[in-house]
Amino acid sequence: MDLSRINKMKINDPRFEQWAQSILEAEESDFSGNDDSHNDPDYVSEYESDSEIEWEPETVALETTLDVSDTTSQNAAPSNEHQEIPTSTPRTYYGKNRYKWTADAPPSNVRTRSRNIISHLPGVIGPAKSLGKLCLEKSAWECLITSDILDEIVLRSNEKLARIRTKYADGNR
């Protein structure tokens, strides 16, 4: 719509309704064409969302030939010459949140995005790694809570108790 032909008009002007109607009609005429983006093979969507992605199994048309010399095929009901039979579909699994996982490996001729490349293996690191798979509770506790952390907890707890003690002190004791 051409913005240069729009004039400013006040709402209480008696010609306001006619003016607004003419602008709306011009807008509708600008967008009255059909949206053939679904039918256009050259149309490229700006984004792909989950609702846009649809999976349909590939189908192959198989030709069936009728043997004229066979008497049973002449008496049989006519069948379709082309039948669509689905080919082998990729094995997929669905998670609890309906996420679709495939059991097949991804194609090897496609570049893997950098955000999907694992740069380090997950697992235990640092001093906890030396404890091994089977460790005692005490050694795991000492690995998580060092003596410095424990001293800090005791110090701050004692300070808090000293502040509270004055509020609840019994003068008769």
PDB file of C-alpha atoms in Angstrom, residues 155-170:
ATOM      1  CA  LEU A 155      31.565 -20.096  61.530  1.00  0.00           C
ATOM      2  CA  ARG A 156      28.464 -18.643  59.804  1.00  0.00           C
ATOM      3  CA  SER A 157      26.114 -20.936  61.770  1.00  0.00           C
ATOM      4  CA  ASN A 158      27.644 -19.808  65.086  1.00  0.00           C
ATOM      5  CA  GLU A 159      27.291 -16.134  64.071  1.00  0.00           C
ATOM      6  CA  LYS A 160      23.616 -16.676  63.207  1.00  0.00           C
ATOM      7  CA  LEU A 161      22.994 -18.480  66.511  1.00  0.00           C
ATOM      8  CA  ALA A 162      24.630 -15.612  68.435  1.00  0.00           C
ATOM      9  CA  ARG A 163      22.252 -13.105  66.793  1.00  0.00           C
ATOM     10  CA  ILE A 164      19.176 -15.227  67.506  1.00  0.00           C
ATOM     11  CA  ARG A 165      20.247 -16.025  71.090  1.00  0.00           C
ATOM     12  CA  THR A 166      19.729 -12.396  72.170  1.00  0.00           C
ATOM     13  CA  LYS A 167      16.092 -12.429  70.985  1.00  0.00           C
ATOM     14  CA  TYR A 168      15.146 -15.581  72.857  1.00  0.00           C
ATOM     15  CA  ALA A 169      17.333 -15.225  75.942  1.00  0.00           C
ATOM     16  CA  ASP A 170      15.485 -15.960  79.159  1.00  0.00           C
TER      17      ASP A 170
END
